[in-house]
XYZ file of C-alpha atoms in Angstrom:
622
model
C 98.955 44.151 100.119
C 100.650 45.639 97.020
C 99.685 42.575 94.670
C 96.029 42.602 95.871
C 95.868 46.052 94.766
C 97.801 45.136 92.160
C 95.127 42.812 91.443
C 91.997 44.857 91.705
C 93.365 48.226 89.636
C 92.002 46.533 86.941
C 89.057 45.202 88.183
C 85.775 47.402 86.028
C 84.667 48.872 89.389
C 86.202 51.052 91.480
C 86.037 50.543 95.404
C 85.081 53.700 97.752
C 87.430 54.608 100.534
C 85.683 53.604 103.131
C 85.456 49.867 102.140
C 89.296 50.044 101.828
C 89.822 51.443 105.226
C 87.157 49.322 107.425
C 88.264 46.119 105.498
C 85.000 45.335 103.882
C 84.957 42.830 101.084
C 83.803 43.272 97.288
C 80.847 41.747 97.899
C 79.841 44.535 100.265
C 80.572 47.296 98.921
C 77.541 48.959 97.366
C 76.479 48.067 94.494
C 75.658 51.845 93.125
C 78.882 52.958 93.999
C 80.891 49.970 92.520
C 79.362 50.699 89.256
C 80.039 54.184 89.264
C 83.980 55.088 88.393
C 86.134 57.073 86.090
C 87.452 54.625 83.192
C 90.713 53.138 83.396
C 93.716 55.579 82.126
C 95.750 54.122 79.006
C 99.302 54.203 80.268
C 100.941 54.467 76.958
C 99.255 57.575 75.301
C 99.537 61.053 76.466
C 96.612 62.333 79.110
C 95.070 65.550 78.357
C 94.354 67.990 80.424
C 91.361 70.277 79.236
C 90.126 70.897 83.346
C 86.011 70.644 82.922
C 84.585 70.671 79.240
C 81.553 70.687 78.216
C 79.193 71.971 81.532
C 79.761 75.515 81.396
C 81.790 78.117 83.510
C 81.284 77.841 87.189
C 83.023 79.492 90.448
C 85.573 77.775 92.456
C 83.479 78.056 96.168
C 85.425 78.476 99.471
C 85.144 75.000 101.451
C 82.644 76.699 103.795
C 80.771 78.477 101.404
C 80.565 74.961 99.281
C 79.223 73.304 102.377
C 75.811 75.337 102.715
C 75.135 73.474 99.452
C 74.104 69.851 100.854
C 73.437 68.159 97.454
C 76.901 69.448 96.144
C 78.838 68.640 98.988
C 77.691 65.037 99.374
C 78.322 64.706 96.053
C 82.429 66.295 96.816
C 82.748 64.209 99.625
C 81.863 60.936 97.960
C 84.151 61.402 95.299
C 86.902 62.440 96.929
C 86.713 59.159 98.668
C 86.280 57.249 95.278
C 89.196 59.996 93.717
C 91.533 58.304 96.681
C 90.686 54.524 96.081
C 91.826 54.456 92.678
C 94.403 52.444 92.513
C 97.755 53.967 92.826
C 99.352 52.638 89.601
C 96.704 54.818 87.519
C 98.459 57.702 86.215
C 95.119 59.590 86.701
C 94.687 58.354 90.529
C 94.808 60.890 93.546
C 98.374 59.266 94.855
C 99.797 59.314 91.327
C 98.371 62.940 91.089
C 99.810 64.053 94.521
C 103.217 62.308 93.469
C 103.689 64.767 90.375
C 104.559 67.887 93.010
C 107.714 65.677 94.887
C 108.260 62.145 95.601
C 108.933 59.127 94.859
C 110.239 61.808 91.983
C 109.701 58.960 89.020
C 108.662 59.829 85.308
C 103.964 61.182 84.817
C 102.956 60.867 81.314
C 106.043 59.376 79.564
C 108.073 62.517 80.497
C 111.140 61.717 81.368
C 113.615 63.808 84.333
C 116.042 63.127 86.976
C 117.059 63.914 90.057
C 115.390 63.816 93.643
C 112.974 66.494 92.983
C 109.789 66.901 92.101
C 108.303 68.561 88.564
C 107.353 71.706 91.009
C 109.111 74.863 90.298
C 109.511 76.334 93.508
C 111.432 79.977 93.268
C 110.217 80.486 89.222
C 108.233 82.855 87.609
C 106.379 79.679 86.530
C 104.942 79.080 90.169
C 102.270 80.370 89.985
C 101.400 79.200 86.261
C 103.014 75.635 86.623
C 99.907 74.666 89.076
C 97.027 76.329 87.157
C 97.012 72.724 84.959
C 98.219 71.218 87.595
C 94.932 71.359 89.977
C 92.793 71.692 86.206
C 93.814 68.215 85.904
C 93.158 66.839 89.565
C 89.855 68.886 89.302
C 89.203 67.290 85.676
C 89.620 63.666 87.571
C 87.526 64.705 89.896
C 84.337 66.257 88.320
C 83.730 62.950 86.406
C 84.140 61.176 89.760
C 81.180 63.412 90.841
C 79.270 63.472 87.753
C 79.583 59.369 87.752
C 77.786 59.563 91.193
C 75.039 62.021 90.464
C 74.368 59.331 87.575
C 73.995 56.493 89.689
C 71.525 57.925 92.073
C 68.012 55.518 92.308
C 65.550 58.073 93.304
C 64.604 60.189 89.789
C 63.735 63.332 91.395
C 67.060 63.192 93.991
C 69.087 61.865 90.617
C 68.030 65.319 88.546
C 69.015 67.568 91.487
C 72.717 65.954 92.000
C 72.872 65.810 88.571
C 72.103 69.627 88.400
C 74.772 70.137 90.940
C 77.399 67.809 89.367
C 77.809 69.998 86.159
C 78.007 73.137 88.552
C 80.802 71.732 91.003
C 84.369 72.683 90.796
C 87.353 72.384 93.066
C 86.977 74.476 96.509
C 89.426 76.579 97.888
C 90.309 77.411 101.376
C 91.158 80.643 102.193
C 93.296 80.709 105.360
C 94.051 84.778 105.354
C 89.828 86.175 105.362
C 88.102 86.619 108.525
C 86.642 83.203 109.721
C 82.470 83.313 109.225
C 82.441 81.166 112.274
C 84.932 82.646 115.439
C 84.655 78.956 116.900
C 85.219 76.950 114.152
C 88.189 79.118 113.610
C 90.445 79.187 110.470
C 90.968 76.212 109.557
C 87.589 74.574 108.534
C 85.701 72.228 111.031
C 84.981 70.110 107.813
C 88.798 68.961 107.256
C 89.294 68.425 111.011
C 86.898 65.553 111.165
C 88.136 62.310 111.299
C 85.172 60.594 110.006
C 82.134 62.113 108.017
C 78.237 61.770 107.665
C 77.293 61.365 103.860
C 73.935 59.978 101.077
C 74.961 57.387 98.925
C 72.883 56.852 95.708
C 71.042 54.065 97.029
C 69.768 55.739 99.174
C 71.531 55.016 102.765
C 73.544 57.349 104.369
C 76.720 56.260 106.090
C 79.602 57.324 108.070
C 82.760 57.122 106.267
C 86.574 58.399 107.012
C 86.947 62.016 105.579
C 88.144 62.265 102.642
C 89.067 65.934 103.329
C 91.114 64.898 106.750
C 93.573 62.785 105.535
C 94.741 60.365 102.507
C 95.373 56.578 103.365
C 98.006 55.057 101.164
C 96.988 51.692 99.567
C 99.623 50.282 100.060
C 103.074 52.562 101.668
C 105.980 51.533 99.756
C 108.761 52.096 102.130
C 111.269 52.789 98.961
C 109.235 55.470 97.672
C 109.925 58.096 100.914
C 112.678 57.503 102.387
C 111.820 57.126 106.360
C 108.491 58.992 106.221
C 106.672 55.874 106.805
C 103.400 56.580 108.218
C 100.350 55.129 106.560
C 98.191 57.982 106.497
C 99.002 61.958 105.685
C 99.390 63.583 109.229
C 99.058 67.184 110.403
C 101.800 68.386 112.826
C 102.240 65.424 114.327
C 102.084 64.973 118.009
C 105.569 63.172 117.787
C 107.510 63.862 114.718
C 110.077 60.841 115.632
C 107.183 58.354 116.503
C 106.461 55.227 114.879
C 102.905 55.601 115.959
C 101.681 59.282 116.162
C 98.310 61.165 115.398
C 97.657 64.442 113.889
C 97.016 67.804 116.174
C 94.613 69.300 113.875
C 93.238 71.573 116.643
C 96.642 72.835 117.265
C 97.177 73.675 113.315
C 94.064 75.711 113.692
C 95.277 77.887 116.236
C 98.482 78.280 114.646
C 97.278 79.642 111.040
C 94.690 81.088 113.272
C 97.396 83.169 114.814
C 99.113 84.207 111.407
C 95.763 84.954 109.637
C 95.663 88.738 110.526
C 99.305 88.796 109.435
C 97.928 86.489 105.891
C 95.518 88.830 105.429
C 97.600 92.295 105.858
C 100.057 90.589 103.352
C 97.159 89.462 100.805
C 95.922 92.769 100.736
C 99.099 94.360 100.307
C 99.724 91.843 97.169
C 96.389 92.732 95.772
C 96.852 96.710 96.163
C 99.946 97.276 95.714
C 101.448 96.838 91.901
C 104.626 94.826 91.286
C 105.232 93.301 87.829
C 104.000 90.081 88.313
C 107.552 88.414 87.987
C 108.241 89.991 91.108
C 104.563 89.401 92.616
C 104.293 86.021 92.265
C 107.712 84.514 93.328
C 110.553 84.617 95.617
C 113.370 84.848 93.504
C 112.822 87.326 91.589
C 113.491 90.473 93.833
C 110.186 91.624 95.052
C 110.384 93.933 97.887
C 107.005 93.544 99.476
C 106.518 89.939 99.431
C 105.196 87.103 96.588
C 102.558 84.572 96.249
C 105.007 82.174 96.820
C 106.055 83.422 100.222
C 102.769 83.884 101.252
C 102.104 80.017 100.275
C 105.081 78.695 102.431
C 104.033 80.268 105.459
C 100.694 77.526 105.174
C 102.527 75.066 104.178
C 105.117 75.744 107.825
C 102.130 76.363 109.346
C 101.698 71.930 109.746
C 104.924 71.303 110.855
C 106.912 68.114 109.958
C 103.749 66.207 108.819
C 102.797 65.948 105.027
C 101.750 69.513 104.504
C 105.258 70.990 105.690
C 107.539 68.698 103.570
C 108.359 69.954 99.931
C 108.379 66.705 98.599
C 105.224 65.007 100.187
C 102.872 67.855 100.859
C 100.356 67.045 98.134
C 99.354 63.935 99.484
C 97.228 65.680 102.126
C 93.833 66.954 100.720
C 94.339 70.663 102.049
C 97.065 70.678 99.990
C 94.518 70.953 97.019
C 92.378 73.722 98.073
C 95.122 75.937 99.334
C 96.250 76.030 96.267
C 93.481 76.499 94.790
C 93.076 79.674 96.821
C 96.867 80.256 95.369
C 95.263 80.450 92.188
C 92.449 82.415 92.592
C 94.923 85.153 94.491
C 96.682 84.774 91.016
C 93.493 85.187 88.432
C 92.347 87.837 90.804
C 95.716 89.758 90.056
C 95.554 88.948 86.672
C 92.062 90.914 86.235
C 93.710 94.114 88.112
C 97.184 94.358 86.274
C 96.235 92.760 82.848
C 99.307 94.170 81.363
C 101.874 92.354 83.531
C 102.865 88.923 83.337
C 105.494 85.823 83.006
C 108.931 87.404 81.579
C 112.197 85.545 80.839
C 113.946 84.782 83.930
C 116.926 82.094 84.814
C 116.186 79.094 87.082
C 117.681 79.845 90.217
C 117.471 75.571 91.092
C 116.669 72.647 88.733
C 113.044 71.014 88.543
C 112.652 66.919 87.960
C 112.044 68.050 84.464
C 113.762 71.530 84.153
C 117.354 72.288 84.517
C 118.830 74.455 87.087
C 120.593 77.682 85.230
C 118.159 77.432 81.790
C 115.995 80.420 81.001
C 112.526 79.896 80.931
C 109.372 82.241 80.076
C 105.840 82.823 78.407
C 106.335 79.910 75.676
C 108.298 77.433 77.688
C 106.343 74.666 78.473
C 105.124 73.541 81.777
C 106.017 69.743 82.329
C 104.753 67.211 83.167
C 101.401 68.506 81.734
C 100.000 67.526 77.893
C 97.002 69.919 76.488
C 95.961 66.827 73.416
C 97.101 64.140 73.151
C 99.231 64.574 70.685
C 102.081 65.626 73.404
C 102.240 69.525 73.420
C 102.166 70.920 76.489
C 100.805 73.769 78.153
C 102.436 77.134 78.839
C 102.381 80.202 80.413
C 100.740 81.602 77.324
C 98.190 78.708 76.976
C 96.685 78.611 80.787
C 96.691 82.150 81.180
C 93.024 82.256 80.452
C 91.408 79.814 83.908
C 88.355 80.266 82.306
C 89.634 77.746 79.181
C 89.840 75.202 82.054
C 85.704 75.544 82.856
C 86.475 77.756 86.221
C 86.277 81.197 87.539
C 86.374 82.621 90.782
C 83.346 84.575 92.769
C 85.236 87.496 92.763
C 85.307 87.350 89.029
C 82.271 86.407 87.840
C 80.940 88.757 85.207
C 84.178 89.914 84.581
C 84.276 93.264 87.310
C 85.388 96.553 86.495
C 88.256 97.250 88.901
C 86.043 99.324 91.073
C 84.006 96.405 91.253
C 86.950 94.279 92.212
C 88.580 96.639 94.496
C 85.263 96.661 96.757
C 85.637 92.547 96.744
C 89.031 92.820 98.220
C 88.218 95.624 100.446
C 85.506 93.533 101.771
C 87.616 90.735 102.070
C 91.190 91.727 103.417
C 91.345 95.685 104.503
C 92.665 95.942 107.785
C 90.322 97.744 110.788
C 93.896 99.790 110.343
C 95.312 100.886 107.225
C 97.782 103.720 108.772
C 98.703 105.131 112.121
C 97.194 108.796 112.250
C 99.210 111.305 114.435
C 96.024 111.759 115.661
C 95.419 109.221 117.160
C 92.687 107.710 114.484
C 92.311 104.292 114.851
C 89.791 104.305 111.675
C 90.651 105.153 108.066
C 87.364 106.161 107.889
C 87.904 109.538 110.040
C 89.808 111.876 107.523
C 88.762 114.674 105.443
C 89.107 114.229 101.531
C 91.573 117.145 101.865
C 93.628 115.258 104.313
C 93.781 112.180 101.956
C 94.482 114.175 98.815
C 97.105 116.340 100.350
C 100.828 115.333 99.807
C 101.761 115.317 103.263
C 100.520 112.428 104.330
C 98.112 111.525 106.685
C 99.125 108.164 108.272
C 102.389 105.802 108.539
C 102.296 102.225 107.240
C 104.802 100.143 109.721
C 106.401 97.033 108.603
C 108.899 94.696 109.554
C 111.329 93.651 105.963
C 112.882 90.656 106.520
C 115.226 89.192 104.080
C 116.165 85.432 104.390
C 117.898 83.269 102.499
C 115.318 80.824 100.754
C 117.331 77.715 100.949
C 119.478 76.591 104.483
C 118.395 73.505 103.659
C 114.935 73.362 105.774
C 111.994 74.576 105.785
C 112.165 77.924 108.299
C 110.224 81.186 109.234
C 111.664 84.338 111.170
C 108.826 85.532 113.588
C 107.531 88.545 114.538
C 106.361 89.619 118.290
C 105.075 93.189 119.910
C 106.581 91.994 123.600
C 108.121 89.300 124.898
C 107.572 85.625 123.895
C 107.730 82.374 125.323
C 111.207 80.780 126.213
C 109.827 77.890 124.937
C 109.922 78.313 121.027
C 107.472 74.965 120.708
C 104.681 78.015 122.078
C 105.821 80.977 119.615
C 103.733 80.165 116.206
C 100.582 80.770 119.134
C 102.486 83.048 121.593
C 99.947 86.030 122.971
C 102.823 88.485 121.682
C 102.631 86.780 118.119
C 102.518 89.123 115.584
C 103.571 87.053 112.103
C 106.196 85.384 110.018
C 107.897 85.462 106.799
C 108.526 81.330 105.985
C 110.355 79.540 103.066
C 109.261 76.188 101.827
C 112.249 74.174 101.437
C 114.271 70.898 102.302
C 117.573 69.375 102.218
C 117.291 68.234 98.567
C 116.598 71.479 97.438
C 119.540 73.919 96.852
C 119.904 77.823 95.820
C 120.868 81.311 96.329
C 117.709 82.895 96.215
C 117.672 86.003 99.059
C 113.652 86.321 99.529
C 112.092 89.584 100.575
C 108.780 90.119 102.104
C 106.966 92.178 105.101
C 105.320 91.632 108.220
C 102.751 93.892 108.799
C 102.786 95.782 112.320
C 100.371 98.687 111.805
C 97.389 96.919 112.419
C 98.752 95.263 115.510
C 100.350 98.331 116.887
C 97.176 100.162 116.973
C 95.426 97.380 119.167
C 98.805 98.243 121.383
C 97.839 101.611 121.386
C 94.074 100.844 122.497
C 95.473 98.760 124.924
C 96.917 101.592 126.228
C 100.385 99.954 125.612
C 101.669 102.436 122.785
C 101.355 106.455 124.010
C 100.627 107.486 120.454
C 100.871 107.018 116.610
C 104.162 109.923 116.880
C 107.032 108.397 115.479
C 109.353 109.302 117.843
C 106.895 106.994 120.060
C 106.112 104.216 117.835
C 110.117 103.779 117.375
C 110.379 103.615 121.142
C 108.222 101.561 122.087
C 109.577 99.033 119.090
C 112.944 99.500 120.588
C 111.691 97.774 123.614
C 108.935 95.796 122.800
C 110.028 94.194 118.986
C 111.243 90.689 118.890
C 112.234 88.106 116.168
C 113.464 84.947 116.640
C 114.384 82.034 113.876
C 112.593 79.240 113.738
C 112.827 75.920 112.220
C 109.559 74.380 110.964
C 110.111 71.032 113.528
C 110.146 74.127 116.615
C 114.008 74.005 117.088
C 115.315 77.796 116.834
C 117.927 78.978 115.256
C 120.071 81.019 117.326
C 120.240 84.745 116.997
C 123.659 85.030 117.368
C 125.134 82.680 114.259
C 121.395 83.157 111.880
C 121.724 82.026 108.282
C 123.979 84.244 106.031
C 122.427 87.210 104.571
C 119.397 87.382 107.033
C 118.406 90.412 108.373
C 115.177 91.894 109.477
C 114.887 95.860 109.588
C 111.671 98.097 110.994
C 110.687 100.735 108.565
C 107.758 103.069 107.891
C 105.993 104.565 104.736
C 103.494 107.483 104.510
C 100.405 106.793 103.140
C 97.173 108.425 101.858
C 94.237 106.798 103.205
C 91.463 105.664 101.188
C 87.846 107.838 101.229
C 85.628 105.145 100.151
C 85.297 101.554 99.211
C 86.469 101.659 95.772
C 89.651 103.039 97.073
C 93.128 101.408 98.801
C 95.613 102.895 100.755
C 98.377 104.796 98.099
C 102.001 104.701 99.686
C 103.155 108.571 99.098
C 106.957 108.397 99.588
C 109.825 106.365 99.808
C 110.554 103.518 102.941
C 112.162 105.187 105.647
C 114.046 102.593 107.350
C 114.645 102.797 111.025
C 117.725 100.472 111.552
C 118.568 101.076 115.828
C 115.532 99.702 116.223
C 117.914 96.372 115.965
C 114.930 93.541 117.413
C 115.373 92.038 120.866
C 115.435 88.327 121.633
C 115.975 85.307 123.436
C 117.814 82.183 123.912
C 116.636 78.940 124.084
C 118.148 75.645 125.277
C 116.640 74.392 122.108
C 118.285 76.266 120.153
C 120.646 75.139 116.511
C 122.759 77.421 114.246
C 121.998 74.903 111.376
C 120.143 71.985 110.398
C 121.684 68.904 111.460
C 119.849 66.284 114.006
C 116.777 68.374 113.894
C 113.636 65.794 113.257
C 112.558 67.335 109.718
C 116.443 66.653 108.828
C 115.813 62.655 110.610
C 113.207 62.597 107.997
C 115.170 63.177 105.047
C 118.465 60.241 106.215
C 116.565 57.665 107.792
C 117.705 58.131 111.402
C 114.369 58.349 113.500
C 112.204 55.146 113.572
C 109.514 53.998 110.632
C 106.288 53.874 111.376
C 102.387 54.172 110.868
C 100.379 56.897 112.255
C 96.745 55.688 114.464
């Protein structure tokens, strides 16, 4: 298999996916789409990255909102088929693309590293920054995939529209913390759960084809390049883990970032109201107290358990992994427009990149490898992409550049809790309250969180979770459990090594107050909030392949503590909720929980840890 694609890379037309997936020859592929391809990539100069040039400035569109647009969603979904048939030895091709962020952790563009890591810098104030060229340059790939297509169409009048559409499309993001549109299709978009798709081709035929958006098919697997994660195709937490032969459970991913989105949102709007330098903001290791981007990014990517998504080192393979962080990025340009005068500072690596060392200092200037802005080599920075626009994007929220009020109302809209405080009185509305209330200094309302700080790095990607009542004994049911009330997750692996202490929040005052309607909760009192937390509060610790962590030996330094802050509530849309006084922390309310007979006090036969050494069988996923 590898020397007939070997063979073909060079070949002046480009084969679609679904030719390479249903076996169908050369000779039938069709003929509009064969002629239609981004040119071959010249190995031995530099690649620019310049993101779309030359068509304007257009919005990033959430996948659903992108999908109301027929003629620009064909148009997506045939070239992200096309983007994932390139041949894999491009340096321009989806799987050479996807390869930059972990393994098979080998040189992209002539720069040169070492070590079994990827280029990502995970815990760095260059997070956030590092993957604004990143998905410019997977975007740039794939606009003149689209733009080749809208060219090839036969019909004149059907050619001008897509061609109209082409220059406006950019990369969609999926945002997994707002209120789905659709209750049934849930969070996690119907159009990435499909295993095979509808779609026009230019000559005017419409076929079925695998979805592009469901899953990536590698042309060929090497076995060398990932260790014993052998399955042919990316899979979503897969029904068996240790399988040789296992399929995705997409519905089940659904429901479990369905269950955390209340707790995505709470934390999303908290990030987007409430100012921290963005050092602190937009990392974990860099002592933010009310949660970071970053952190709120793991919790997707533990969200897919110990298929592609939840594995440092192979999670941009699978397409989702490209539109969550696209969303990443818009959370970060929308920050950027409401705290201009924040942004990177110096700060020491707290662990080692492919191409950065562990220990250096790095900041505004310091360059972001692997990726070249001309082609004479220099590369961007922190400095040079903090403008998205420069890359041909913007975001809805930001179109027309708001005023803050403006802006304010968009994430209001967006991510405000029905419940921004519990009331003594019993409101279960921030919308009931005098303006003297909310201006007064006494305030009017608590804000209840959980902090939970966790070391970043045991080695494995884990989350401590949050319940209001008992949960399941079995801890395979707890990321869906009925008592479910969020987690705080770190992205990590066995390759991956620091000391980073991460500190973020889960958000209980929204779900407290449905406890209270319930009739569960007496009243907003403290004295009553704190005892009904002292009976009803669990966390346990949770590994992201479902084995627990006992309570009793948890990772060093982890502790989760209940605490409260008074707030004044907001009297209109252009306002958020202002946090008055200082945390009062409530520490006997000490967190009940439960043993398992799954339960580990470290990582050690666990199946994401089987991935890693080569102990559980290879295999190819159905």
């Amino acid at each position: 298999m590898k020397s007939f694609f070997a063979s073909i890379a060079g070949a002046a037309t480009t084969l679609s996916l679904f030719s390479i997936l249903n076996s169908v020859s050369a000779a039938n592929i069709t003929e509009e789409l064969s002629q239609c391809g981004v040119p071959k990539t010249d190995e031995n100069s530099y690649w620019s990255i310049v993101g779309v040039q030359g068509a304007g400035i257009y919005p990033r569109q959430e996948l659903r909102q992108l999908e109301k647009d027929a003629k620009t969603w064909n148009l997506f979904l045939l070239a992200m088929a096309k983007f994932q048939a390139m041949s894999q030895e491009d340096k321009r091709s989806y799987y050479k693309l996807a390869a930059i962020h972990g393994a098979p952790f080998e040189p992209w563009d002539m720069v040169k590293g070492e070590g079994s890591m990827g280029y990502c810098p995970h815990g760095s104030n260059l997070f956030g920054p590092w993957h604004r060229p990143y998905l410019a340059g997977f975007e740039q790939v794939l606009h003149e995939h689209v733009v080749s297509i809208a060219d090839s169409w036969k019909n004149e009048k059907e050619k001008r529209e897509y061609q109209t559409a082409a220059m406006k499309f950019r990369l969609p993001y999926w945002d997994s913390a707002m209120d789905p549109p659709n209750s049934q299709e849930g969070v996690l978009p119907f159009s990435v759960r499909e295993e095979r798709i509808s779609v026009n081709h230019p000559d005017g035929t419409t076929k079925e084809i695998p979805n592009p958006l469901y899953s990536y098919a590698f042309h060929p697997l090497d076995p060398e390049d990932f260790s014993s994660l052998n399955w042919k195709t990316t899979l979503r937490l897969p029904v068996d883990g240790k399988a040789a032969v296992t399929t995705s459970q997409n519905g089940e991913v659904n429901s479990r970032v369905g269950a955390q989105q209340v707790n995505n949102r709470d934390m999303v709007y908290k990030l987007l109201t409430v100012y921290q330098p963005f050092n602190e903001w937009s990392n974990k290791a860099n002592g933010g107290k009310i949660g970071n981007l970053e952190t709120l990014h793991d919790g997707i990517h533990n969200s897919f358990g110990v298929g592609h998504m939840g594995i440092v080192e192979m999670s941009a393979y699978d397409p989702i992994f490209w539109f969550h962080h696209c969303n990443v990025d818009r959370l970060m340009a929308i920050y950027q427009h409401r705290y201009p005068e924040t942004y990177v500072q110096d700060s020491t690596q707290a662990r080692g990149t492919f191409a950065i060392p562990g220990g250096s200092t790095q900041g505004l200037k310091s360059s972001l490898p692997p990726f070249h802005m001309n082609a004479k080599g220099d590369m961007w920075t922190s400095e040079t992409i903090r403008n998205w626009e420069s890359f041909g994007y913007t975001y809805p929220e930001l179109m027309g550049k708001p005023d803050n009020d403006t802006l304010t109302r968009d994430i209001n809209r967006l991510y405000k809790a029905s419940t921004q405080g519990l009331n003594k009185n019993n409101t279960l509305t921030s919308r009931e309250i005098s303006y003297a209330q909310a201006t007064n200094m006494t305030a009017d309302a608590w804000d209840w969180m959980a902090e939970v700080n966790m070391p970043s790095d045991i080695r494995v990607t884990y989350a401590v979770r949050g319940f209001l009542g008992k949960p399941s004994d079995n801890p395979l049911d707890w990321a869906t459990d009925p008592n479910y009330v969020g987690q705080v997750a770190s992205l990590s692996s066995p390759r991956m090594d620091s000391d980073i202490t991460v500190t973020a929040n889960i958000v209980l005052t929204d779900k407290l107050a449905e406890k209270r309607e319930a009739g569960e909760l007496e009243s907003f009192e403290q004295e009553d909030v704190i005892a009904y937390l002292k009976k009803e509060w669990y966390w346990q610790i949770q590994q992201v392949d479902g084995a627990s962590i006992s309570r009793m030996e948890p990772p060093k330094g982890l502790n989760v503590t209940i605490f409260s802050v008074p707030v004044k509530l907001p009297t209109s849309d252009n306002e958020v909720p202002v946090w008055t006084g200082a945390f009062e922390y409530h520490k006997d309310i000490k967190g009940n929980h439960i043993d398992t007979n799954a339960t580990q006090t470290v990582p050690g036969t666990s199946t994401v840890q089987q991935i890693y050494t080569g102990t559980y069988p290879t295999g190819t996923a159905v």
